[in-house]
Tab-separated table of C-alpha atoms in Angstrom:
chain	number	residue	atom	x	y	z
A	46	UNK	CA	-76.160	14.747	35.303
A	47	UNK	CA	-78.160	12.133	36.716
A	48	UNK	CA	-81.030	12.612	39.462
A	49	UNK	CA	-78.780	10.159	41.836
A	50	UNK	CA	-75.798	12.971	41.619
A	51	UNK	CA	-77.836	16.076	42.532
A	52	UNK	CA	-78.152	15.935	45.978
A	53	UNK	CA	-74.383	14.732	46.830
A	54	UNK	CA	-73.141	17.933	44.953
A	55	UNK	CA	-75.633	19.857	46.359
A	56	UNK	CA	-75.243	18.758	49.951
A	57	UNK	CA	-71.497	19.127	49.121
A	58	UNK	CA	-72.210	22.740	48.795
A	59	UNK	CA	-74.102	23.390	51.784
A	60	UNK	CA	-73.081	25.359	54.904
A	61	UNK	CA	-73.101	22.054	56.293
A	62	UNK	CA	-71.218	20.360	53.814
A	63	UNK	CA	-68.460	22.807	53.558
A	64	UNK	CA	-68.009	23.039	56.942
A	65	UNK	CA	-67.810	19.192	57.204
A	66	UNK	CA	-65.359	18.957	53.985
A	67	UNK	CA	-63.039	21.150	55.712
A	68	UNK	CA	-63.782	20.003	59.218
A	69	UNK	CA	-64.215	23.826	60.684
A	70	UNK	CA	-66.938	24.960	63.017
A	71	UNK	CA	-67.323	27.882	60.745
A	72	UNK	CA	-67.087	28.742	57.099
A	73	UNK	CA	-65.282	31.951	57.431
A	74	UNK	CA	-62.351	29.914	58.921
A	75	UNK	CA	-62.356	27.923	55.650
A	76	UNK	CA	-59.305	28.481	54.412
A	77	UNK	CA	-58.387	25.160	51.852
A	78	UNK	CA	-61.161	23.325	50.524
A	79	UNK	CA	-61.389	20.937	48.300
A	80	UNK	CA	-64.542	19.294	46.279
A	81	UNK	CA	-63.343	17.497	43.486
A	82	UNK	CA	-64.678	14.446	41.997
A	83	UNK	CA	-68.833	15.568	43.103
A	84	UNK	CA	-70.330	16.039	39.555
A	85	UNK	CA	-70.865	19.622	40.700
A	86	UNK	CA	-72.029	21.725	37.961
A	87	UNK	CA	-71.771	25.346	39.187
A	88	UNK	CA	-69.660	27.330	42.000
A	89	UNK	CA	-71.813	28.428	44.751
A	90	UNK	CA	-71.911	28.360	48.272
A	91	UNK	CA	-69.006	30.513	48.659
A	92	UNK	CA	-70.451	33.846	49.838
A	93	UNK	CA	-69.312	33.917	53.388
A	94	UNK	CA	-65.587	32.015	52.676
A	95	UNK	CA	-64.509	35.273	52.944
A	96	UNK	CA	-61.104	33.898	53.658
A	97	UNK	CA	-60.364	30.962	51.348
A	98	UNK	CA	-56.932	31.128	50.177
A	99	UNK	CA	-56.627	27.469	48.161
A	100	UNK	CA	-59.491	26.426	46.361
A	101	UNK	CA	-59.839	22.694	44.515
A	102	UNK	CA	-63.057	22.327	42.438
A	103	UNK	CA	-61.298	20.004	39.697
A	104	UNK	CA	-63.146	17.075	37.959
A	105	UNK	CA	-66.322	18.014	38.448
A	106	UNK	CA	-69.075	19.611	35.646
A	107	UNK	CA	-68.597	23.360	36.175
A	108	UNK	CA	-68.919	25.389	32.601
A	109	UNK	CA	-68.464	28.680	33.923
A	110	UNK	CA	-66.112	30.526	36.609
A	111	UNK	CA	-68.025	32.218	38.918
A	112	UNK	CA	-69.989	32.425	42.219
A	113	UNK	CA	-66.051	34.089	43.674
A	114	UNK	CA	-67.004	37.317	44.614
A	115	UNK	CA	-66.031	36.901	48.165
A	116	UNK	CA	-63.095	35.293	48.137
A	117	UNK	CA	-60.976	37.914	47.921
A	118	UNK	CA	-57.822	36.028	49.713
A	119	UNK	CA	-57.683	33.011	47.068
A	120	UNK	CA	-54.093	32.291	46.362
A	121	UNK	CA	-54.898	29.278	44.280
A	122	UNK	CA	-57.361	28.176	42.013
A	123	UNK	CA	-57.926	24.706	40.797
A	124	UNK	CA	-60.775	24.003	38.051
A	125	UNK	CA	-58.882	21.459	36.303
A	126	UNK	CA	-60.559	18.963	34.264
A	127	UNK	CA	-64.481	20.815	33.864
A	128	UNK	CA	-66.546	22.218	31.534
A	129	UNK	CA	-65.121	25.411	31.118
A	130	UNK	CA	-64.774	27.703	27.954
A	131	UNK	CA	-63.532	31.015	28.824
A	132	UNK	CA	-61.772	32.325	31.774
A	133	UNK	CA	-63.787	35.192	33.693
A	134	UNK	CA	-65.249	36.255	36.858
A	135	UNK	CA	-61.576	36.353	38.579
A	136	UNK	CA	-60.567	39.744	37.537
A	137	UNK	CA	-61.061	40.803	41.400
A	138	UNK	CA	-58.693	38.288	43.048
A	139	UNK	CA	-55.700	40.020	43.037
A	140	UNK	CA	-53.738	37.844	45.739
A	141	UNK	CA	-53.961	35.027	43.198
A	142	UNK	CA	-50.422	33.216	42.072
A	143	UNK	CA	-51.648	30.106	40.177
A	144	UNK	CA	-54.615	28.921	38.464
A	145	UNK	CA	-55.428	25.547	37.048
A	146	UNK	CA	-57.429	24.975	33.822
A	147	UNK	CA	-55.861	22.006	32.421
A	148	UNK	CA	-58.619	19.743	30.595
A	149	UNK	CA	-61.300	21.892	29.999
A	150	UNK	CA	-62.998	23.180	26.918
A	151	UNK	CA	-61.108	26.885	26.351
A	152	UNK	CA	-60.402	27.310	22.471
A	153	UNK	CA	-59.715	30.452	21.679
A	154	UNK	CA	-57.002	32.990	22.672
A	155	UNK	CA	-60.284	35.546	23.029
A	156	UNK	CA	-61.532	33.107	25.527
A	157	UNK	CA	-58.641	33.149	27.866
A	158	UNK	CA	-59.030	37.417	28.403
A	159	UNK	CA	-55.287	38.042	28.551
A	160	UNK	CA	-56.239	41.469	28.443
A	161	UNK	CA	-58.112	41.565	31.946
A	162	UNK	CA	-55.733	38.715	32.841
A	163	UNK	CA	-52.909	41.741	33.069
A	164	UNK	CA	-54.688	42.798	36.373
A	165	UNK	CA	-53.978	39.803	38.215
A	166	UNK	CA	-50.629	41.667	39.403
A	167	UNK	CA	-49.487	38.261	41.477
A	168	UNK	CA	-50.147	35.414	39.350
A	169	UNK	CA	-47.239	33.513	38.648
A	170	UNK	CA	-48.447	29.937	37.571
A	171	UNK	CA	-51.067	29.499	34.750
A	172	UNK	CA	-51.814	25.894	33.596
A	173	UNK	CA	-53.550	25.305	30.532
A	174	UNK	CA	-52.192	21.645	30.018
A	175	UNK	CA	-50.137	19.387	31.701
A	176	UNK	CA	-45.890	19.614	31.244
A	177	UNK	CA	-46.329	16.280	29.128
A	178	UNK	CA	-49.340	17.916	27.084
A	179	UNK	CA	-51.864	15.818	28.632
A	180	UNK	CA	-54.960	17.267	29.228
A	181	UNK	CA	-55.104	19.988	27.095
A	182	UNK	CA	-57.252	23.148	26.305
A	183	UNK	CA	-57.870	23.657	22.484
A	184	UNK	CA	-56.413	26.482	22.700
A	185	UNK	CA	-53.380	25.140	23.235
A	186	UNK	CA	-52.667	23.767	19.569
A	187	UNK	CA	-53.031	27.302	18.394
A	188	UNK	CA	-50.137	28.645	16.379
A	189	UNK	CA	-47.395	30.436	19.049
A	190	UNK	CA	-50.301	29.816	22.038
A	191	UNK	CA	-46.803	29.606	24.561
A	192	UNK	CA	-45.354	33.158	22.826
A	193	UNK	CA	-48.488	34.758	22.677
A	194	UNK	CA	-49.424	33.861	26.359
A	195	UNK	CA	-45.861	34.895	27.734
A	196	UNK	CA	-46.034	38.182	25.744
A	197	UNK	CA	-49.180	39.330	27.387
A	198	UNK	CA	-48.646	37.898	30.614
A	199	UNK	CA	-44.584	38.887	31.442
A	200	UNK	CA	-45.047	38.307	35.083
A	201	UNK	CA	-45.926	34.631	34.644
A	202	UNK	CA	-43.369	32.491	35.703
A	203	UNK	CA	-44.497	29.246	35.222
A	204	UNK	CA	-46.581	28.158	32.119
A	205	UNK	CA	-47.879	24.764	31.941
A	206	UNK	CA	-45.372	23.121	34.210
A	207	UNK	CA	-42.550	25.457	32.293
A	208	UNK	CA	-40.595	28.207	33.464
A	209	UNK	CA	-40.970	30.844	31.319
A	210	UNK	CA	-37.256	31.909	29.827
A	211	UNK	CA	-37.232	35.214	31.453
A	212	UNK	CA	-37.555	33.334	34.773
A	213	UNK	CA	-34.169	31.613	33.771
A	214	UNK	CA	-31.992	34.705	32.159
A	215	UNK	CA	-32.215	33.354	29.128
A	216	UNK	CA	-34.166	36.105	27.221
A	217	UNK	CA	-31.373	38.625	28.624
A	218	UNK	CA	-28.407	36.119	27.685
A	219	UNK	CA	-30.050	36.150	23.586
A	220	UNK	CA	-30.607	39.479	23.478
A	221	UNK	CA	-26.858	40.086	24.930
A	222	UNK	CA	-25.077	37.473	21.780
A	223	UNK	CA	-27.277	39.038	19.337
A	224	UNK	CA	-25.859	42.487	20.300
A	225	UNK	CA	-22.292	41.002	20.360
A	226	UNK	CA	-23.193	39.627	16.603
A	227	UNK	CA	-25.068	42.688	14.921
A	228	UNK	CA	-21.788	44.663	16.383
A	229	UNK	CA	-19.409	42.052	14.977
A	230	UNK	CA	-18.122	40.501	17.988
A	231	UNK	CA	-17.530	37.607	18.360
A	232	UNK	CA	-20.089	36.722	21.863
A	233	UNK	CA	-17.486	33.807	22.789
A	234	UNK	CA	-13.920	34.715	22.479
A	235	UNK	CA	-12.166	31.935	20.086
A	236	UNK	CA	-10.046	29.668	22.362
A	237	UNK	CA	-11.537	30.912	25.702
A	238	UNK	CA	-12.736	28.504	28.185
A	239	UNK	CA	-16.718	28.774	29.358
A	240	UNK	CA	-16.648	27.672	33.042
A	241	UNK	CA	-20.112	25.881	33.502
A	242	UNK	CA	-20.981	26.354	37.536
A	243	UNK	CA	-22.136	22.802	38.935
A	244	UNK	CA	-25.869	22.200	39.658
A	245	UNK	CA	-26.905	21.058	43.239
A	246	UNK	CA	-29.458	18.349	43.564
A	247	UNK	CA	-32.705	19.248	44.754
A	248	UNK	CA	-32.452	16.730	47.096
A	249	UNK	CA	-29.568	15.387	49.025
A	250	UNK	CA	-28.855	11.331	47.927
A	251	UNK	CA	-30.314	8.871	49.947
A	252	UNK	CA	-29.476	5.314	50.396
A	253	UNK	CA	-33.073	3.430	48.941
A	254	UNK	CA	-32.306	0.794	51.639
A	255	UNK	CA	-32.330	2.844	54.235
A	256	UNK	CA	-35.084	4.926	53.295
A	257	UNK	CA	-36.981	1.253	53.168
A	258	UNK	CA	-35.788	0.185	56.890
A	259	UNK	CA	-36.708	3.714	57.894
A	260	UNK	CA	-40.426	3.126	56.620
A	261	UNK	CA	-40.662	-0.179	57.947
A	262	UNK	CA	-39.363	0.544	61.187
A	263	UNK	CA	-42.102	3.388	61.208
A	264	UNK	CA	-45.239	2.101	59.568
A	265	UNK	CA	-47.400	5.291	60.764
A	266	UNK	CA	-44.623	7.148	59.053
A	267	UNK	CA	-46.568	8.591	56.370
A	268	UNK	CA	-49.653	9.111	58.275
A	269	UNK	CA	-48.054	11.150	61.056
A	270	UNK	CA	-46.148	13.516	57.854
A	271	UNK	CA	-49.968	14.383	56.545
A	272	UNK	CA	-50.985	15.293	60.019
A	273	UNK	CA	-47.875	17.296	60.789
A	274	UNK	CA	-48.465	19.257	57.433
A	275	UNK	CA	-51.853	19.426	57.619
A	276	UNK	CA	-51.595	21.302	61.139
A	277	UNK	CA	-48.475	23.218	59.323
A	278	UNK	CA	-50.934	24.561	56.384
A	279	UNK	CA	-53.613	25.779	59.313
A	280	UNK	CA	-50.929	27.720	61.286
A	281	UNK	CA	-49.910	29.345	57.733
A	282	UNK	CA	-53.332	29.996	56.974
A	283	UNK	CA	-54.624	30.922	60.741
A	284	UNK	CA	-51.365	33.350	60.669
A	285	UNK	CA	-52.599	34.616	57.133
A	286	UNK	CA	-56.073	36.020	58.837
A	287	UNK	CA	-54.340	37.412	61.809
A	288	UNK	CA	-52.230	39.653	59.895
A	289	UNK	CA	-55.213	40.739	57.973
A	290	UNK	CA	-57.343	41.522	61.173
A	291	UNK	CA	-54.569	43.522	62.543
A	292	UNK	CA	-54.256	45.297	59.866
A	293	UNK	CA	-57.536	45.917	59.509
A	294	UNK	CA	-57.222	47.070	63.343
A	295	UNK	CA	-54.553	49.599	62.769
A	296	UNK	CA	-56.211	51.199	60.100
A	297	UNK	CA	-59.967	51.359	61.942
A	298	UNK	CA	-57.661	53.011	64.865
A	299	UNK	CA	-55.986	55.797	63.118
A	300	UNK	CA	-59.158	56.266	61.429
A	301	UNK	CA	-60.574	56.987	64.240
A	302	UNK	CA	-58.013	59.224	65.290
């Protein structure tokens, strides 16, 4: 790291900083941040974030995951494209659903703590590479590194960009035919018709022409969508803390009851 990129990540990390990467008055109302792309070599900073829910540190320098300990809200995680050889120092967020590791430096199954990774009771999206196997971990040209990481990990749902087959009732539909075949029946009956139920489109079809008129009769179309979600995501998030704080509330009251 050059002398030149010291101070940016440093100021980046700030009180100052964070609050001005966020644009909040305060950094316990930080609740998405992102500070990718700084050349920032270690997590810190953090301590009173107390409730981040999305956090982006991707492309910086970062070798080690840490510097969390208050973040105990964290939903996501996003260290994609560091330094990084072993995943740790998470084992307490246990509101997190997905975590982002692709293109970092994590080669051995020991090194990704499946083990501890058991008591992450919500996680449902772990990314080690990309869907199209670009930027991968090492780890992830190990011999069955998908079976392995499915069979310690059954509640995750989405590896790498890919549902996991229980997510899909596939692992029930196998282990139903090779019942059917060990018994000697036959799992399709010969001359029977298999109705195949028709898939709905994500997304309804639209006419590309007057999707274009529709932009070009609005150019501040696009701009006016990212403020309309970005106020969406802070009423999400500022609803997130006020359920926690009445909570916390209801139990200080019959407490003190």
């Amino acid at each position: 790291m050059s002398l030149l990129s010291r101070p940016q990540s440093a100021a980046a990390l700030s009180e100052d900083g964070l609050k001005s990467a966020s644009q909040r008055f305060s950094v316990e109302i930080i609740y998405k941040l992102s500070q990718n792309e700084k050349n920032i070599p270690k997590i810190v900073g953090l301590q009173n974030c107390i409730n981040l829910v999305d956090l982006d540190f991707s492309y910086n320098v970062i070798t080690k995951i840490e510097g969390l300990e208050n973040c105990p809200s964290l939903k996501r995680l996003n260290l994609q494209c560091n330094k990084i050889t072993k995943i740790e120092g998470i084992w307490h967020l246990t509101l997190l659903e997905t975590l982002m590791l692709q293109g970092n430096q994590i080669s051995k199954f020991e090194d990704l703590n499946l083990a501890e990774m058991v008591n992450l009771p919500l996680l449902k999206a772990l990314y080690l590479q990309n869907l199209d196997g670009s930027q991968t971990n090492p780890v992830c040209s190990q011999p069955k590194y998908k079976m392995t990481v499915l069979a310690a990990l059954p509640l995750v749902m989405n590896l790498d960009g890919e549902r996991s087959p229980r997510t899909t009732g596939y692992m029930e539909f196998v282990e139903e035919v090779l019942k059917l075949t060990k018994s000697g029946t036959p799992a399709i009956p010969s001359g029977s018709e298999v109705p195949i139920p028709s898939v709905q489109p994500w997304f309804p079809p639209t006419n590309e022409t007057d999707l274009f008129l529709q932009w070009k009769a609005n150019p501040d179309f696009v701009q006016k969508h990212q403020e309309i979600s970005k106020k969406v995501d802070e009423c999400q998030m500022l609803n997130h803390v006020l359920k926690e704080n009445i909570e916390k509330g209801l139990k200080m009251r019959s407490a003190g009851k």
